[in-house]
Structures are given as C-alpha cells and as structure tokens.
PDB file of C-alpha atoms in Angstrom:
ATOM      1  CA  UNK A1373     -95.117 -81.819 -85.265  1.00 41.00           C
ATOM      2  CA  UNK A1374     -93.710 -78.204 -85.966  1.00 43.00           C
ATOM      3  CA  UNK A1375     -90.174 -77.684 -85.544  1.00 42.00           C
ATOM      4  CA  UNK A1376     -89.032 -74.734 -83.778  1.00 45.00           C
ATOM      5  CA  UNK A1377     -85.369 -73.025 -84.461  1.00 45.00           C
ATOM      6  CA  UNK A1378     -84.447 -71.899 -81.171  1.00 43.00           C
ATOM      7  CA  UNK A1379     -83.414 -67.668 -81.160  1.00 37.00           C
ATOM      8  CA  UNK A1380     -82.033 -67.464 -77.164  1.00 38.00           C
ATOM      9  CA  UNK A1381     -83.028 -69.626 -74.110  1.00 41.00           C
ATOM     10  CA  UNK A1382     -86.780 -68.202 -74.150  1.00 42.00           C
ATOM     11  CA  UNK A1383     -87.239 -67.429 -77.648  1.00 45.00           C
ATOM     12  CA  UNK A1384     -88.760 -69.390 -80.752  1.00 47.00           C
ATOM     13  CA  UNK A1385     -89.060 -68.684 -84.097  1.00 49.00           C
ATOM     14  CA  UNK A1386     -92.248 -70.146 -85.766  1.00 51.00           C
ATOM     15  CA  UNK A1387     -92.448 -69.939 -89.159  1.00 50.00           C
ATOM     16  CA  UNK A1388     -96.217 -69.831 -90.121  1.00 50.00           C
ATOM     17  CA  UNK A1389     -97.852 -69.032 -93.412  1.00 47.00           C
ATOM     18  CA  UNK A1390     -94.047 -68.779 -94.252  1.00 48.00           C
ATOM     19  CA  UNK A1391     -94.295 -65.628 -92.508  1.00 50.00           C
ATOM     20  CA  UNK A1392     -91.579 -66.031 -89.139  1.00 54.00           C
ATOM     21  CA  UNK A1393     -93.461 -65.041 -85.587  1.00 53.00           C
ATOM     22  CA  UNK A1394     -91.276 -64.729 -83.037  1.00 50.00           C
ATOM     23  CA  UNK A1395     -92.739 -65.999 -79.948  1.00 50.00           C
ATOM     24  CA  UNK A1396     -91.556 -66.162 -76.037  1.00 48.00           C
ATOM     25  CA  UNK A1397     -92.296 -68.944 -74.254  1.00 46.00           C
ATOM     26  CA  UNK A1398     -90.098 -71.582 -72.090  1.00 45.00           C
ATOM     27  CA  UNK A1399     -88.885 -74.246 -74.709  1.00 44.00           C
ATOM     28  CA  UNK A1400     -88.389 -77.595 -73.315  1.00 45.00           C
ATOM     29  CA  UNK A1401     -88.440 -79.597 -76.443  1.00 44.00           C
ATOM     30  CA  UNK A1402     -87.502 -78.769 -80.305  1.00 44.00           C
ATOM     31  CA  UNK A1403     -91.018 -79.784 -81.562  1.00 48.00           C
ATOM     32  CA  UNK A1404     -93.858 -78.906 -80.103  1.00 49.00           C
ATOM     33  CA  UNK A1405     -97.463 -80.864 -81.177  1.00 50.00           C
ATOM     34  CA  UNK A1406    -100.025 -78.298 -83.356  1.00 50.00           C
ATOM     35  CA  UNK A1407    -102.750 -78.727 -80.645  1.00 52.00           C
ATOM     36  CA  UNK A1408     -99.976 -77.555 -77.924  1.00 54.00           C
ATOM     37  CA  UNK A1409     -99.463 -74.341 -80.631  1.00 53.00           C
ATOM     38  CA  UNK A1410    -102.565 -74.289 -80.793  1.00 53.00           C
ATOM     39  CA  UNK A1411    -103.621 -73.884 -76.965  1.00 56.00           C
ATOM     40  CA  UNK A1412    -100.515 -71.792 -76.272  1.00 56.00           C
ATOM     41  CA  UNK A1413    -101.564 -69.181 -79.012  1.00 55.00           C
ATOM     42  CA  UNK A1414    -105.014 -68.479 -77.961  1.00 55.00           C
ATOM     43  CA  UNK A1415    -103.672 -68.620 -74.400  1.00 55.00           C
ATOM     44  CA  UNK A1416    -100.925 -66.065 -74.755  1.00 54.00           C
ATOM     45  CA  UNK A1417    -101.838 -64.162 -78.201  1.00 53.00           C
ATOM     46  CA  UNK A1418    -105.384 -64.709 -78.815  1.00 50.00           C
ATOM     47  CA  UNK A1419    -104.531 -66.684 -81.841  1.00 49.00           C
ATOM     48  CA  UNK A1420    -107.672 -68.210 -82.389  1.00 47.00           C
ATOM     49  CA  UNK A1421    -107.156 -70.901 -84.997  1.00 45.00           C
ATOM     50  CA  UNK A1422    -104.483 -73.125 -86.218  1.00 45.00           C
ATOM     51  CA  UNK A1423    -104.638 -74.682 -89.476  1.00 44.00           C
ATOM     52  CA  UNK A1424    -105.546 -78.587 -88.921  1.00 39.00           C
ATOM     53  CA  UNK A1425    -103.219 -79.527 -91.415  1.00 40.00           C
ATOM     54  CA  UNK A1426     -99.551 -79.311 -91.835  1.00 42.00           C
ATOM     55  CA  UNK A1427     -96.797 -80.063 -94.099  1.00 46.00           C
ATOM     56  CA  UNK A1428     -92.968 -79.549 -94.352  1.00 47.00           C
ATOM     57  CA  UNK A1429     -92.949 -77.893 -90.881  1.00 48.00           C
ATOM     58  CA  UNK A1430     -95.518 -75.209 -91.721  1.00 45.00           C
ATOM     59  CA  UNK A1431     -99.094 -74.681 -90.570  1.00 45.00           C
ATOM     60  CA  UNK A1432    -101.227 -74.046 -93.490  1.00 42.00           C
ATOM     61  CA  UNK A1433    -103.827 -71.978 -92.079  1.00 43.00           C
ATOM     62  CA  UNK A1434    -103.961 -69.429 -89.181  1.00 43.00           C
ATOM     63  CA  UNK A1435    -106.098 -66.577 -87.449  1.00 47.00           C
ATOM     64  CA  UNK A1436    -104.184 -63.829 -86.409  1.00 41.00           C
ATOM     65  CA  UNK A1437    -105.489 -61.254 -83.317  1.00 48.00           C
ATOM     66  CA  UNK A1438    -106.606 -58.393 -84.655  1.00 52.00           C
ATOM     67  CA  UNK A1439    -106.367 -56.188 -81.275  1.00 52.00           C
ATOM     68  CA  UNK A1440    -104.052 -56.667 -78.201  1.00 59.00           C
ATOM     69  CA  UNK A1441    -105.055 -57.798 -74.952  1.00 72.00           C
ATOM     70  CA  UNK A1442    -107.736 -55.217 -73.617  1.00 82.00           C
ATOM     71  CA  UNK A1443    -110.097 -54.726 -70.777  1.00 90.00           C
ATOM     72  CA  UNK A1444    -112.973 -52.801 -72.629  1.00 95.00           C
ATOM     73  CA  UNK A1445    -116.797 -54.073 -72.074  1.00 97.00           C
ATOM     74  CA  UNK A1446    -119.929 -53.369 -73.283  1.00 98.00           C
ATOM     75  CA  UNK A1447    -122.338 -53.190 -70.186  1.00 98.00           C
ATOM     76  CA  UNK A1448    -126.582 -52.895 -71.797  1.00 98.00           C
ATOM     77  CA  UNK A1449    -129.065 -51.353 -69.695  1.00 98.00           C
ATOM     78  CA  UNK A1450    -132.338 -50.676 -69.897  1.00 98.00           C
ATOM     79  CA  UNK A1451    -134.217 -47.945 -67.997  1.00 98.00           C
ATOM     80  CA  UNK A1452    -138.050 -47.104 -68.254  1.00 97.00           C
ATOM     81  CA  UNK A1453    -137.885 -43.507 -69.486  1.00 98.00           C
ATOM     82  CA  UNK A1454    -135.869 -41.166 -70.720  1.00 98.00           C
ATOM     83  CA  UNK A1455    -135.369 -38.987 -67.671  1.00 98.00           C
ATOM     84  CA  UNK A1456    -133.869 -42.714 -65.675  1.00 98.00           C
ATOM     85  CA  UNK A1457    -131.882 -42.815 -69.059  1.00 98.00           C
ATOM     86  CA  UNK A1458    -130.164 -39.367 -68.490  1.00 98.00           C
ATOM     87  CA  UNK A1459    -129.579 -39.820 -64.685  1.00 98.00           C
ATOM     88  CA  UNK A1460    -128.065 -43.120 -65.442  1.00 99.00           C
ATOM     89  CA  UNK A1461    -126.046 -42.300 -68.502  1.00 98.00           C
ATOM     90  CA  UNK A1462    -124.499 -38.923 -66.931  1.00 98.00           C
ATOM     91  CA  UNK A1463    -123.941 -40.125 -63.704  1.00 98.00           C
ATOM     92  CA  UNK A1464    -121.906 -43.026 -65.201  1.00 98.00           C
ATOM     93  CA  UNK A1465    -119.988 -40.333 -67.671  1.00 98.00           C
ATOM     94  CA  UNK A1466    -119.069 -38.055 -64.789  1.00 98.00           C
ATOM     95  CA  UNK A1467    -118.049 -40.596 -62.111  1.00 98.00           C
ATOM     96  CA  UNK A1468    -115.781 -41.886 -64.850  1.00 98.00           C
ATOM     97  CA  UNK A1469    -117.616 -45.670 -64.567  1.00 98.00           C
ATOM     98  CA  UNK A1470    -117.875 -45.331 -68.332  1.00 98.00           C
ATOM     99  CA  UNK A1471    -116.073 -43.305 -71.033  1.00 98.00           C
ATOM    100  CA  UNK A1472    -119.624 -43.267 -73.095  1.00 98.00           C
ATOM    101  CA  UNK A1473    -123.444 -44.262 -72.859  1.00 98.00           C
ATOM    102  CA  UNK A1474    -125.243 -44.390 -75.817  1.00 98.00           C
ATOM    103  CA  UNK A1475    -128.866 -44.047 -75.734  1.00 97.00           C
ATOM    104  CA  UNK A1476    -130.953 -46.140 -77.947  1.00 97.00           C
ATOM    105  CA  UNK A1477    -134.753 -45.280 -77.535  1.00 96.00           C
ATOM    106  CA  UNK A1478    -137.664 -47.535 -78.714  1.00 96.00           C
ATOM    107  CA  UNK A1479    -136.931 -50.237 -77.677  1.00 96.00           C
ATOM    108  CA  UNK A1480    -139.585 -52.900 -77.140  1.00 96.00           C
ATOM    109  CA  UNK A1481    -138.996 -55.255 -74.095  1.00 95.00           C
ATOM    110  CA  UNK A1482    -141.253 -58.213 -73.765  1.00 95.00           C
ATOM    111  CA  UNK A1483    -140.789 -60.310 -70.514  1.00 93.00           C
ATOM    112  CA  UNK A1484    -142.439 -62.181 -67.650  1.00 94.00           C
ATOM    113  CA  UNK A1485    -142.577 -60.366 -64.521  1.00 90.00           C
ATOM    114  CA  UNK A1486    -144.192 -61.881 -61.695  1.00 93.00           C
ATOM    115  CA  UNK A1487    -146.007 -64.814 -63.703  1.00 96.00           C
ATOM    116  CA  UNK A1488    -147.649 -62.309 -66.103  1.00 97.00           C
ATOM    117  CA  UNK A1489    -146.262 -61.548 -69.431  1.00 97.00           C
ATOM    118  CA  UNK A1490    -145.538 -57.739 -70.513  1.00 95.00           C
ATOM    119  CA  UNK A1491    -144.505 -55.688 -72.910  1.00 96.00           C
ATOM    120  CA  UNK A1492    -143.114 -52.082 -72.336  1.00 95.00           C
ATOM    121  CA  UNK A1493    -141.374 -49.871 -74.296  1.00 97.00           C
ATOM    122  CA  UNK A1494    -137.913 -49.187 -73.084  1.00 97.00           C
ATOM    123  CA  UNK A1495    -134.536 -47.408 -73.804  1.00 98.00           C
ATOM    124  CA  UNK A1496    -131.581 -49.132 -74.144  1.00 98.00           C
ATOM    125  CA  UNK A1497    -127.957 -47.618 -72.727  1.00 98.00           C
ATOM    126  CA  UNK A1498    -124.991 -49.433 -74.232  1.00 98.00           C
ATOM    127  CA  UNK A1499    -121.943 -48.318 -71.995  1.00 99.00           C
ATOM    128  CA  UNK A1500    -118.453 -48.437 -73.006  1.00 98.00           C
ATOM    129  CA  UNK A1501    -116.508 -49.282 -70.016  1.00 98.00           C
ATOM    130  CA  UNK A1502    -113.810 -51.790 -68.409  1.00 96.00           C
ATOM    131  CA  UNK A1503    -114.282 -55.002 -66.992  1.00 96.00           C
ATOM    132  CA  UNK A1504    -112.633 -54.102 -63.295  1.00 96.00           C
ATOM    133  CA  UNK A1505    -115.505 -51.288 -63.382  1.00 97.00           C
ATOM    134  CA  UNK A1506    -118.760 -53.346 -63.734  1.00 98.00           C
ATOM    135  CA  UNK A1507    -119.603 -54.275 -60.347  1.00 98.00           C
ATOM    136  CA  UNK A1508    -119.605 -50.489 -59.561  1.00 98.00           C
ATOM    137  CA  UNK A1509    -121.586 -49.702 -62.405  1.00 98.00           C
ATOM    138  CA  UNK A1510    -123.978 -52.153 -61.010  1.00 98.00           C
ATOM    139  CA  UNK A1511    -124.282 -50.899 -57.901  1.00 98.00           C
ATOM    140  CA  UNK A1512    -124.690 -47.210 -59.163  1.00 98.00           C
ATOM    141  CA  UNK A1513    -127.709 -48.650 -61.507  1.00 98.00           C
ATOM    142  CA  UNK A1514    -129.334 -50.908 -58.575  1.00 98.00           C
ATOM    143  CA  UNK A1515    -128.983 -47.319 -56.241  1.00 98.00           C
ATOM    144  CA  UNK A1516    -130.644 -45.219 -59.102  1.00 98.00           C
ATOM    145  CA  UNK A1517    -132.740 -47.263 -61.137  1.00 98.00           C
ATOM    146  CA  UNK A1518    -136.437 -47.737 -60.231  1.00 97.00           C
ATOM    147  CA  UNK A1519    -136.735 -50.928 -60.941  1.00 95.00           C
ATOM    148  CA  UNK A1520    -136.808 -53.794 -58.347  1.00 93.00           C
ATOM    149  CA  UNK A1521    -134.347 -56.005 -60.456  1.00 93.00           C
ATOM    150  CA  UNK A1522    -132.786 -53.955 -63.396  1.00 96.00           C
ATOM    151  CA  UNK A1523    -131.304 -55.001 -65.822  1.00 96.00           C
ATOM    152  CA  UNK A1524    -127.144 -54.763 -66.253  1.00 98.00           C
ATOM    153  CA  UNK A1525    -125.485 -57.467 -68.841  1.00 98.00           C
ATOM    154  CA  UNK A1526    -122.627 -57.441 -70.231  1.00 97.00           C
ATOM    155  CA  UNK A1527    -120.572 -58.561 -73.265  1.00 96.00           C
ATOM    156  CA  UNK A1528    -116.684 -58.674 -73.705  1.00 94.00           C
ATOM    157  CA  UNK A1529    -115.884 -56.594 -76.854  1.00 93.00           C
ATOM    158  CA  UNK A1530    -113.225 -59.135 -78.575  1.00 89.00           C
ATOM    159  CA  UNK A1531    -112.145 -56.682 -81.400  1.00 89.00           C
ATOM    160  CA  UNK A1532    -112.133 -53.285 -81.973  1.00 90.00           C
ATOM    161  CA  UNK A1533    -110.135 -49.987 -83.328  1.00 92.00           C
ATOM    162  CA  UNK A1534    -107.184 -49.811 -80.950  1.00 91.00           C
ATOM    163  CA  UNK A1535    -107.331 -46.279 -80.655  1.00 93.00           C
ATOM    164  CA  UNK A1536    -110.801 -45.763 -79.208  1.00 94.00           C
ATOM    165  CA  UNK A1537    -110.285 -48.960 -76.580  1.00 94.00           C
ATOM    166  CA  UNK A1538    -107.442 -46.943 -75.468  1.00 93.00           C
ATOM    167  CA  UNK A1539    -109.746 -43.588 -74.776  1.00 95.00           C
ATOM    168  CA  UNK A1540    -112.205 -45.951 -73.094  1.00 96.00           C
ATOM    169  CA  UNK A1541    -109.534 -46.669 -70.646  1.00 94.00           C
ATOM    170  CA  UNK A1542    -108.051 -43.529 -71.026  1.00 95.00           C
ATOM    171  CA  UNK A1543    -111.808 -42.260 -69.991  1.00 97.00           C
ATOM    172  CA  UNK A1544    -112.653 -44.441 -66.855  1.00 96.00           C
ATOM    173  CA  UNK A1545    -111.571 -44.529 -63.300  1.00 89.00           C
ATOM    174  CA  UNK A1546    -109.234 -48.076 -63.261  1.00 64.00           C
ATOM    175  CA  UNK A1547    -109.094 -50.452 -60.636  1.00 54.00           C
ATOM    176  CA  UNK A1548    -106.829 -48.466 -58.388  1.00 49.00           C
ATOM    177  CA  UNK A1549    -109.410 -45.846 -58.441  1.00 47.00           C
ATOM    178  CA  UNK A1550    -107.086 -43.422 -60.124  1.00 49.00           C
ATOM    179  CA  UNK A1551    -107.689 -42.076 -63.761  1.00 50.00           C
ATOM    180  CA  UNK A1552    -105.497 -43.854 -66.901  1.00 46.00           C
ATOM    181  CA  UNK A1553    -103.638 -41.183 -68.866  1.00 45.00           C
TER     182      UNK A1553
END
C-alpha cells in the first residue's frame, strides 16, 4: 500500500520517485492499493506504468505523460492518382477538416478486390486532424473519391510536440463547427 498525506479535502500528495505529485482526486481512505494508483493514473493522467514494486511508501518505477490530454488524429488515405490526391488534400485544408495533408507518392498497395488479387500503385495522404472531425472527413472522401469503398483509417497520435497539436486544433473547424483560436 502507498500512503497518501492528505493537502485539503480533495487533494493528495504522492510522493513518487521521491519526487511529490500532487494529485486531485476524492480520498476516501489514507492508503490506496498500487493497482488502484495504477488505474487512476492512466485514467486521469495518462500515467502509463507504475513500478510493480514498492518499498517504504514509494513506487520505484514510473512512466510519466509526456503530452496533455489532446484530440489530434492521424486519418491515412489513399487515392489512385495524383489529381484525386490534390482534390482530396485541398478540399480537406480549406474546409478546415484538417490543419495538413501530406502527400506521400509511390506507394504500392496490394489487396483483394472482388476475389482477385491486385496490385496498384497508390498515394498515400496522412491528415492531421481531430478526432470529433473524422466522420466528416469521411464523408467528404466517400463524396469525392472514385473509389467504390475508399480507404479512411485512422490512428490516435499518443505523443507529440505540444505546440504543433495545438495549431492542429488551432487549424480545424471543432465540434461546434466554429474555428479554435
């Protein structure tokens, strides 16, 4: 068990790494178990890891977030040619879906499309967006794209410099359909 040393009514201070965190949460007890640290951290801070040992009231190992809580995503598309690339990519930028659209050309695709296998020769958009956005940048790409069942993935970005995630949302339309400044 870690002790805590109570600060106010909401307020704990955790000493970890010897280093004191102060923390907000509702205290209910004076200890609290390293799995229930453990859960409440990556809940509330993105602390990913806990050390899985203790000793003298100290956790001996611990993963600290490296960027606050963000929306940012990374949405990939592929389009056919470079001209589907463009109109994609620049309609995105100017709506304000995404705050940039790389282009990566060359890309080999090999797939199976109506039980025969191909190979084509793609380009690859990675967009820099926000979560809230994504089901409008799919519908933009399924209204443009030629392709009966394009494709739109995406991935979450977990870290990143703090600066630019804040001109990608500084850059898109949020979900109140208003620009962030």
């Amino acid at each position: 068990m870690l002790s805590t040393m109570p600060c106010h009514p909401c307020r704990a201070l955790l000493l970890i790494h010897h280093s004191p965190i102060d923390v907000t949460f509702d205290i209910t007890a004076m200890y609290w178990s390293l799995s229930s640290l453990s859960s409440f951290f990556f809940r509330t801070r993105g602390l990913h890891r806990l050390g899985q040992r203790i000793g003298g009231g100290v956790a001996t190992s611990t993963t600290l977030p490296k960027t606050p809580r963000h929306d940012a995503r990374i949405a990939w598309i592929t389009a056919p040619n470079r001209e589907v690339a463009e109109l994609i990519g620049s309609g995105l930028v100017e709506g304000k879906l995404a705050a940039c659209v790389s282009t990566i050309p060359g890309v080999q695709s090999t797939y199976r499309w109506r039980g025969k296998l191909e190979h084509d020769e793609e380009i690859l958009l990675m967009v820099k967006t926000q979560a809230s956005l994504i089901p409008k940048i799919i519908a933009f790409v399924e209204e443009k794209h030629p392709y009966d069942s394009p494709e739109v993935i995406t991935t979450k970005i977990e870290e990143g410099r703090q600066e630019y995630l804040d001109w990608v949302r500084e850059n898109t339309v949020g979900e109140e359909g208003e620009e962030k400044q």
